[in-house]
Short mmCIF file of C-alpha atoms and ligand atoms in Angstrom, two decimals:
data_model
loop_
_atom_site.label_atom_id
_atom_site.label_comp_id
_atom_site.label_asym_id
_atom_site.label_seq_id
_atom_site.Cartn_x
_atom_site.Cartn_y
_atom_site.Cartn_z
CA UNK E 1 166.46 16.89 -199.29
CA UNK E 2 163.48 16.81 -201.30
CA UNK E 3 163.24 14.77 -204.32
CA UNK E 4 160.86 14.53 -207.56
CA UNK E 5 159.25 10.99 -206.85
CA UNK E 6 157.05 10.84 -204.22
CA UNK E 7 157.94 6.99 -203.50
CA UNK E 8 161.46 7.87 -203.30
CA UNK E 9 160.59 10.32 -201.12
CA UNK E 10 158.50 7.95 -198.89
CA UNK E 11 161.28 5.20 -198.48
CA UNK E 12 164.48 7.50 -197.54
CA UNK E 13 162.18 9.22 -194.80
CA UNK E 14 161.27 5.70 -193.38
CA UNK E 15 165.03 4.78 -193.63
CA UNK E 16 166.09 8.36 -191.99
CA UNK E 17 164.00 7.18 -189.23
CA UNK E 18 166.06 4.72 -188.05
CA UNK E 19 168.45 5.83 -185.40
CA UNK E 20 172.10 7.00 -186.56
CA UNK E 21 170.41 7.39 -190.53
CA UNK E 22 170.67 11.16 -191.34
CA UNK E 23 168.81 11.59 -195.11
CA UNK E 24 171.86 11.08 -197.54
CA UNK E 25 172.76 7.72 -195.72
CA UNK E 26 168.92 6.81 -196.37
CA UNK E 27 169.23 7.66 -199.27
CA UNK E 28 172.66 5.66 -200.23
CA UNK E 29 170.95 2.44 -198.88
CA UNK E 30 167.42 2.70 -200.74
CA UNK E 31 169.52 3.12 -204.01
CA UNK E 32 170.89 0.33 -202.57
CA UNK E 33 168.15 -1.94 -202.48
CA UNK E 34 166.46 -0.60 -205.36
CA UNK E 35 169.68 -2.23 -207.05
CA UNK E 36 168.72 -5.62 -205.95
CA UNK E 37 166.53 -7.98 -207.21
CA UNK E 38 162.32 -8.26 -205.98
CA UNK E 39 163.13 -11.18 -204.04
CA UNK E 40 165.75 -9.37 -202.06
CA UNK E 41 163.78 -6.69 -201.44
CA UNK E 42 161.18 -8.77 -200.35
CA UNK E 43 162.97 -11.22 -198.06
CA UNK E 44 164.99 -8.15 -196.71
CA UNK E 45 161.51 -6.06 -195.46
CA UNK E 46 159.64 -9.78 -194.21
CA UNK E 47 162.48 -10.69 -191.75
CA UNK E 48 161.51 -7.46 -190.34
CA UNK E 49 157.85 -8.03 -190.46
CA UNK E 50 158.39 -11.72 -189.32
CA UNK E 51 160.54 -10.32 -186.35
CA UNK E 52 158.09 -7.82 -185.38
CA UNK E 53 154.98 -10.59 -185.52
CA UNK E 54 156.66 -12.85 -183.83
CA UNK E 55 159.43 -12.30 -181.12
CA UNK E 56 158.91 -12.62 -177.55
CA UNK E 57 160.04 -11.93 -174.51
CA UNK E 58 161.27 -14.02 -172.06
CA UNK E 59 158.81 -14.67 -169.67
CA UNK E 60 161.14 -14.70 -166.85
CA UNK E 61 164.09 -12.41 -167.70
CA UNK E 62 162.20 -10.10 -170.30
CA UNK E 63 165.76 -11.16 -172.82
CA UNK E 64 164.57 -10.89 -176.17
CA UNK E 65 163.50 -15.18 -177.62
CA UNK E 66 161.69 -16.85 -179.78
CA UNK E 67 159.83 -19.05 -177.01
CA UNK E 68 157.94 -18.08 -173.89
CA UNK E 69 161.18 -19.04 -171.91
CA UNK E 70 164.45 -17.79 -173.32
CA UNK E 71 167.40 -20.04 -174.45
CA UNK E 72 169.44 -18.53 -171.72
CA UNK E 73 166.88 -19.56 -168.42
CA UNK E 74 165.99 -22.30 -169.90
CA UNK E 75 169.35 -23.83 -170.46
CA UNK E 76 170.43 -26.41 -167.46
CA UNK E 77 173.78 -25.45 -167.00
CA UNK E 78 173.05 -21.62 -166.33
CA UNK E 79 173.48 -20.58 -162.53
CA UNK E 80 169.65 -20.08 -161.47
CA UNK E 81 171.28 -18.83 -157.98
CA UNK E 82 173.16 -16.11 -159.64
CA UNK E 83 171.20 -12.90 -161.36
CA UNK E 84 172.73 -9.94 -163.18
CA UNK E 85 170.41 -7.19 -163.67
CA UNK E 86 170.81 -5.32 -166.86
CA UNK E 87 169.24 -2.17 -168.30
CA UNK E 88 168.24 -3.69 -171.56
CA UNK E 89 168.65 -6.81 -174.40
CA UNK E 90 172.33 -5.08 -175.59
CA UNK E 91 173.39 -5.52 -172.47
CA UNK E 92 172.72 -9.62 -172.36
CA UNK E 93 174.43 -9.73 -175.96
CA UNK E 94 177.24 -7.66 -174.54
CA UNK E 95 177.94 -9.91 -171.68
CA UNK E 96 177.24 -13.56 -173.28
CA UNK E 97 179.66 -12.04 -175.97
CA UNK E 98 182.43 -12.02 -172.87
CA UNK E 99 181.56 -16.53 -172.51
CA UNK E 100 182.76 -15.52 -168.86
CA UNK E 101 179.09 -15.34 -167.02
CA UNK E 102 177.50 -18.22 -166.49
CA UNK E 103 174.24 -16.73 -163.78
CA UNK E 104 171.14 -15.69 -165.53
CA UNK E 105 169.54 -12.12 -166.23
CA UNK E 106 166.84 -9.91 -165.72
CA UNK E 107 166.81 -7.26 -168.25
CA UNK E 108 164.60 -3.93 -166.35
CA UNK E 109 163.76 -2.50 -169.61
CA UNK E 110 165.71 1.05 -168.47
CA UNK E 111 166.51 2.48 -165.24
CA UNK E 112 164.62 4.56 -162.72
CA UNK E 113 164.51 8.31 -163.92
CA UNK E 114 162.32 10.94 -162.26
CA UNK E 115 163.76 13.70 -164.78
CA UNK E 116 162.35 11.54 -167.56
CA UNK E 117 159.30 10.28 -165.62
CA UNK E 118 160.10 6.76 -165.47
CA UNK E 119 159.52 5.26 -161.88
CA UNK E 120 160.02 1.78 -160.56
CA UNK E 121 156.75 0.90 -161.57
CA UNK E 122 157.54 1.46 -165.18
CA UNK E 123 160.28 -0.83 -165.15
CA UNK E 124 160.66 -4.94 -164.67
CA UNK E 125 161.23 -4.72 -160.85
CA UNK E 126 158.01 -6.29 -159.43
CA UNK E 127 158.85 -9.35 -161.71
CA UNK E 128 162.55 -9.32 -160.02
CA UNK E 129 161.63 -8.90 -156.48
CA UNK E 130 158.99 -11.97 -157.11
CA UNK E 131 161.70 -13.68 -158.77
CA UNK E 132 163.98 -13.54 -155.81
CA UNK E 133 161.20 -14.59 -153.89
CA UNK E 134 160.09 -17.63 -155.46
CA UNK E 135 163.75 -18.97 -156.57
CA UNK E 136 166.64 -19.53 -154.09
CA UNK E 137 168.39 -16.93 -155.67
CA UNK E 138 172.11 -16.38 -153.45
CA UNK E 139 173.77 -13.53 -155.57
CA UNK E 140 172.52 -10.33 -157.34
CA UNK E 141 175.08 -8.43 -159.68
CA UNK E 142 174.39 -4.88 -160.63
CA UNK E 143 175.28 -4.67 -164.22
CA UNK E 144 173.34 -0.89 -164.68
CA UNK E 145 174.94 1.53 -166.45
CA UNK E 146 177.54 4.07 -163.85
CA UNK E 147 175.28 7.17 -163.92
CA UNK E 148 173.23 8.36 -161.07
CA UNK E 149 170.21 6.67 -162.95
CA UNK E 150 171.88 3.24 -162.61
CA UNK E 151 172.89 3.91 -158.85
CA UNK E 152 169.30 5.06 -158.25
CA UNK E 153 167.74 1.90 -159.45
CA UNK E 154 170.58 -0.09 -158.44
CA UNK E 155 169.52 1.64 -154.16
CA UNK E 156 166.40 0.71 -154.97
CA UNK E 157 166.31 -2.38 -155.61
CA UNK E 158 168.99 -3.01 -152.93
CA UNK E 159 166.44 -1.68 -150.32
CA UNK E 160 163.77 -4.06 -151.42
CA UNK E 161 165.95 -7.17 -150.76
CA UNK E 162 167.93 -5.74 -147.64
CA UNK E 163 166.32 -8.06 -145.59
CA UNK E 164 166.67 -11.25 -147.24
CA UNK E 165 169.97 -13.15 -147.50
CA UNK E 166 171.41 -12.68 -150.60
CA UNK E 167 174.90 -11.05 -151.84
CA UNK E 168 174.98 -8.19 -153.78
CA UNK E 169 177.58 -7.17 -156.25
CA UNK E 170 178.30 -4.96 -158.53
CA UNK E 171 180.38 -4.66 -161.72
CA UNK E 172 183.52 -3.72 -161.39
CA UNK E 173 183.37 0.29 -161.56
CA UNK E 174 186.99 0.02 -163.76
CA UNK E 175 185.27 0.52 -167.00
CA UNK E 176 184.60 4.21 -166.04
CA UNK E 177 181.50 6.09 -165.21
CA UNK E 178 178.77 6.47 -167.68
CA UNK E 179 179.78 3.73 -169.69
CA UNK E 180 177.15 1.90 -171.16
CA UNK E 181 177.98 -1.98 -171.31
CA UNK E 182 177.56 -2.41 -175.13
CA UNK E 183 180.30 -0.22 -175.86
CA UNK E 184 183.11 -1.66 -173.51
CA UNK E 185 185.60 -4.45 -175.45
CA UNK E 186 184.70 -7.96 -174.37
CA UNK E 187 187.91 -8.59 -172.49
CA UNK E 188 187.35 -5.51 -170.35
CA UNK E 189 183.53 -6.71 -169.92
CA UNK E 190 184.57 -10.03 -168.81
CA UNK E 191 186.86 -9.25 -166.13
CA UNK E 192 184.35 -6.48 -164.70
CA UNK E 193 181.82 -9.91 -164.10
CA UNK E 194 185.10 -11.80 -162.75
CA UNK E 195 186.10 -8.94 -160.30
CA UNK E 196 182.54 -7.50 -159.30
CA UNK E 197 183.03 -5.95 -155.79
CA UNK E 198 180.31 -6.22 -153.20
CA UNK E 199 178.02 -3.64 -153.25
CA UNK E 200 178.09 -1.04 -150.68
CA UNK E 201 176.32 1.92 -149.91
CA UNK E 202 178.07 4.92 -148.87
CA UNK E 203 175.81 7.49 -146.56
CA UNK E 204 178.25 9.98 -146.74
CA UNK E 205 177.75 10.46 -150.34
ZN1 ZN Q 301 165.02 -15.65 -170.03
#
C-alpha cells in the first residue's frame, strides 16, 4: 500500500510498526488523527515522548514507575517476605488486576532461552538472588509462563536458593500450559496465587 504523499506515507509505516497494526489499520487511525485538532495531535505524540524521557524502573523489582522505587515496594502494607517472580511488567498489571496478592515482585525481563540466546545473565536474576540475600525473604512464587522456557528459569533459579530456607511455590498449573498470565480472566488468575502448590522437581521427567 503505497500512497501519493510522501508524509502520509511516512506516518502509516510508523503506525504499521506497532505490534498487531497491519497497513490498512495504520492507515484507519492516521486518518484518524489527522481528523483531530493540532492540540490533539500534539498532546497525543508528547505523552509518548514524555513516557519515553521519563519512566523508570523500579530499582528493586525492575516494575515499570515513575520513581526510583515503585509504588508497589514501596508501599508498607505489601508482604516484603513474599516474592512472585514474573516474566515481564504485563504480568504485575495482570496480577494486581486479581486485588488477591498482596507479596511483592521481581519482574526478570523474559525467561532463560538458549534457542533464542538469552542466558541467565541476560535476565534480572543476579538482582533476585541478592535480593533474597539481603531481605528476609520466606516465600518465592513462580509466576513464569508454563513452557519449558518458564520451567527452565523457574530450575534455575530454584538451584541457586536450594540451600537457603525459603518456600517455593508455584502458580497453580490449572490455567493450562503455555498460557501467558496477561491473557487468563482475573478470577482464574486470582485463585492460581490463592492455590499455588509447592514447587517440586520431578527427576524422572
Ligand atoms: Zn518495585
Amino acid at each position: 500500500m503505497e500512497f501519493k504523499s510522501k508524509l502520509l506515507n511516512q506516518a502509516v509505516t510508523q503506525m504499521s510498526s506497532l505490534p498487531g497494526v497491519g497497513k490498512r489499520t495504520a492507515l484507519r487511525l492516521v486518518l484518524h488523527l489527522l481528523n483531530k485538532d493540532q492540540h490533539e495531535v500534539e498532546q497525543f505524540s508528547n505523552s509518548f515522548i514524555k513516557l519515553k524521557e521519563s519512566i523508570k524502573f523500579c530499582n528493586t523489582c525492575f516494575n515499570i514507575s515513575d520513581k526510583e522505587i515503585c509504588d508497589i515496594c514501596s508501599h508498607p502494607k505489601r508482604d516484603s517476605s513474599i516474592i512472585c517472580i514474573v516474566q515481564d511488567i504485563r504480568d504485575v498489571i495482570a496480577i494486581e488486576s486479581t486485588g488477591q496478592f498482596f507479596g511483592k515482585y521481581h519482574v526478570l525481563g523474559g525467561v532463560i532461552s538458549p534457542m533464542e540466546g538469552i542466558g541467565p545473565e541476560d535476565l534480572n536474576i543476579s538482582s533476585l538472588l541478592t535480593r533474597i540475600e539481603k531481605n528476609s525473604v520466606k516465600e518465592l512464587i513462580f509466576g513464569l509462563p508454563a513452557t519449558m522456557e518458564g520451567d527452565t528459569t523457574n530450575f534455575f533459579i530454584y538451584r541457586k536458593i536450594l540451600d537457603k530456607e525459603i518456600k517455593m511455590s508455584l502458580i497453580s498449573r490449572g490455567i493450562g500450559i503455555g498460557n501467558q498470565l496477561e491473557y487468563i480472566d482475573e478470577i482464574t488468575l486470582g485463585k492460581s496465587i490463592m492455590n499455588r502448590s509447592p514447587y517440586e522437581i520431578n527427576f524422572s521427567s
